[in-house]
Coordinates of C-alpha atoms and ligand atoms in Angstrom, one line a residue:
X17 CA 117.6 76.0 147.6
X18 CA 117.6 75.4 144.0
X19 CA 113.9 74.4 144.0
X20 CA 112.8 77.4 145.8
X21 CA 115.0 79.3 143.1
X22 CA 113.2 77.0 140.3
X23 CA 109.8 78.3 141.7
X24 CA 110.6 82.2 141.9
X25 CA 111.9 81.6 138.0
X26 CA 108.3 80.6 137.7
X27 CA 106.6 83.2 139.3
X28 CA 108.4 85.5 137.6
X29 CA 108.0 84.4 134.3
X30 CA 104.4 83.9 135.0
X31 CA 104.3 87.7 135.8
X32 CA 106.1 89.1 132.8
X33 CA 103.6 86.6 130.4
X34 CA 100.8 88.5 132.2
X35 CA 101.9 91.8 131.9
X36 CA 102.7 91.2 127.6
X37 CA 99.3 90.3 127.6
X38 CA 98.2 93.3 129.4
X39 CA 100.4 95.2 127.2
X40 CA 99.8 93.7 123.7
X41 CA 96.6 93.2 123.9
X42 CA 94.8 96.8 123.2
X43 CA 97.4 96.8 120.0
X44 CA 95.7 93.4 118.7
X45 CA 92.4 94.8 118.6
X46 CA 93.0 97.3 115.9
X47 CA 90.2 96.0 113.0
X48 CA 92.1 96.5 110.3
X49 CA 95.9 94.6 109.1
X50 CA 97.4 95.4 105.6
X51 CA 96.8 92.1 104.1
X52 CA 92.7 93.5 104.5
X53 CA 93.8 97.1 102.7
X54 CA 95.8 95.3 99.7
X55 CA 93.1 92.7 99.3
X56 CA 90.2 95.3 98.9
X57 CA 91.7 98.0 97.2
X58 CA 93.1 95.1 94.3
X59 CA 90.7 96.0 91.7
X60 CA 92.2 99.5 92.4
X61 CA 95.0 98.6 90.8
X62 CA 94.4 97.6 87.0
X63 CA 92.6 101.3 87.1
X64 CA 95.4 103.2 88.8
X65 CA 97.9 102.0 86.2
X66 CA 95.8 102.7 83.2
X67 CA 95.5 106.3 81.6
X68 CA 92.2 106.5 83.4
X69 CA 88.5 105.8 82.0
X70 CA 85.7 104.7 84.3
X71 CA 86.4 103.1 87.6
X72 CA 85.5 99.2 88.1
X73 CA 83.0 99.0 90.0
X74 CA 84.7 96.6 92.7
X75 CA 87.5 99.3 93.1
X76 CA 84.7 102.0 94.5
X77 CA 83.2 98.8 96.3
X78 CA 86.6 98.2 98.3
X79 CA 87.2 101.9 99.4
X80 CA 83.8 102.5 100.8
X81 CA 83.9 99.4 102.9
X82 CA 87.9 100.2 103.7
X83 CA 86.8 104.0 104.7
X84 CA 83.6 102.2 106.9
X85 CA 86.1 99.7 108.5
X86 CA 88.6 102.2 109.4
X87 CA 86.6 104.4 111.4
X88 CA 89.0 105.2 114.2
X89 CA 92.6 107.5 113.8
X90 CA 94.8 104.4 114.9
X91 CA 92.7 102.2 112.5
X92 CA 93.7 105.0 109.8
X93 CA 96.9 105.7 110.1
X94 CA 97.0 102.0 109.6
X95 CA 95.3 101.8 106.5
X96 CA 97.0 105.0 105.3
X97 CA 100.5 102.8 106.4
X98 CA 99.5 99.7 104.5
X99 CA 98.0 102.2 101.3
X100 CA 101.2 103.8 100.9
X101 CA 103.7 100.8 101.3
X102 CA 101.4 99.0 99.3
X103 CA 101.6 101.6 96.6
X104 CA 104.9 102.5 96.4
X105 CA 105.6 98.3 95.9
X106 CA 103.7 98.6 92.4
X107 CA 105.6 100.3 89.9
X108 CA 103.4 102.4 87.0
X109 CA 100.6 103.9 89.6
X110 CA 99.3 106.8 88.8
X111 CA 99.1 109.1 91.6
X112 CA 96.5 112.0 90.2
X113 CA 94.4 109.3 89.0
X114 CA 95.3 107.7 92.8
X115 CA 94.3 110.6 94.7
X116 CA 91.2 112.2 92.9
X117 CA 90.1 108.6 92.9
X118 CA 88.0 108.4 96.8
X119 CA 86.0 111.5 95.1
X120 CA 85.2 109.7 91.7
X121 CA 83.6 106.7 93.8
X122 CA 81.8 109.9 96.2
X123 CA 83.6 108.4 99.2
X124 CA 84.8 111.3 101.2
X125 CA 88.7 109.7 102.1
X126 CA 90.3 111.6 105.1
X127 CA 93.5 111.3 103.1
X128 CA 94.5 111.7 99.9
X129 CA 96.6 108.7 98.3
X130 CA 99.7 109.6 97.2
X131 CA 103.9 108.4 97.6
X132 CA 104.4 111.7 100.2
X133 CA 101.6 111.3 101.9
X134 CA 102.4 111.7 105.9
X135 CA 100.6 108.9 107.6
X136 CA 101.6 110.3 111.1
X137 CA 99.3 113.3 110.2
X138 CA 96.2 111.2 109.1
X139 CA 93.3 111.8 112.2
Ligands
NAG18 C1 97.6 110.0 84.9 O1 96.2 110.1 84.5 C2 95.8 111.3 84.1 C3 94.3 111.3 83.9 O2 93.9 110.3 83.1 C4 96.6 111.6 82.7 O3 96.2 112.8 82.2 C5 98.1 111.5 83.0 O4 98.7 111.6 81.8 C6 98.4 110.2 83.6 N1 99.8 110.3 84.0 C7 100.7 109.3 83.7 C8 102.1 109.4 84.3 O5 100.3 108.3 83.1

């Protein structure tokens, strides 16, 4: 009796690991995490809390190869997530510099940066 009870507890839990898996998994695939976003738009920064001048070069570097990695709406609503957290965590950025800055770099941004920027919206 109790080791046919031990078994089913088994089965069961076998079940429920397979279905997580089942579940989780399409979620896992997404190509693009925050820690990617904040690492390549860092030489963003030092220019986005200056008065302006000319862009570094590694800044229009990091979003062109964030805007090609982040080609799907789930991967940008992530990126636009991870943008705006990110963003609103430094203190001193400015935003008209932040959101005319895709265009100064010719990268056509499906989003403009900014702190009230609706990520929910982003396709
Ligand atoms: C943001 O940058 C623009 C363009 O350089 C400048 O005119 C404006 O004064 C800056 N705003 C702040 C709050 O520094």
């Amino acid at each position: 009796m109790a080791r046919s009870s031990e078994i089913m507890v088994k089965k069961v839990a076998c079940v429920m690991v397979v279905m997580c898996m089942v579940v989780v998994a399409p979620h896992s695939e997404a190509a693009i995490t925050c820690g990617t976003v904040v690492s390549t738009l860092a030489p963003c920064i030092s220019y986005l809390k200056s008065g302006g001048g000319a862009v570094p070069a590694g800044c229009c570097n990091g979003i062109r190869s964030l805007n090609s990695a982040a080609k799907t709406t789930p991967d940008r609503q992530t990126a636009c997530k991870c943008i705006k957290s990110a963003a609103g965590g430094i203190s001193g950025i400015n935003y008209s510099l932040a959101s005319s800055l895709p265009g100064k770099c010719g990268v056509n941004l499906p989003y403009k940066i900014s702190p009230s920027i609706d990520c929910s919206k982003v396709q």
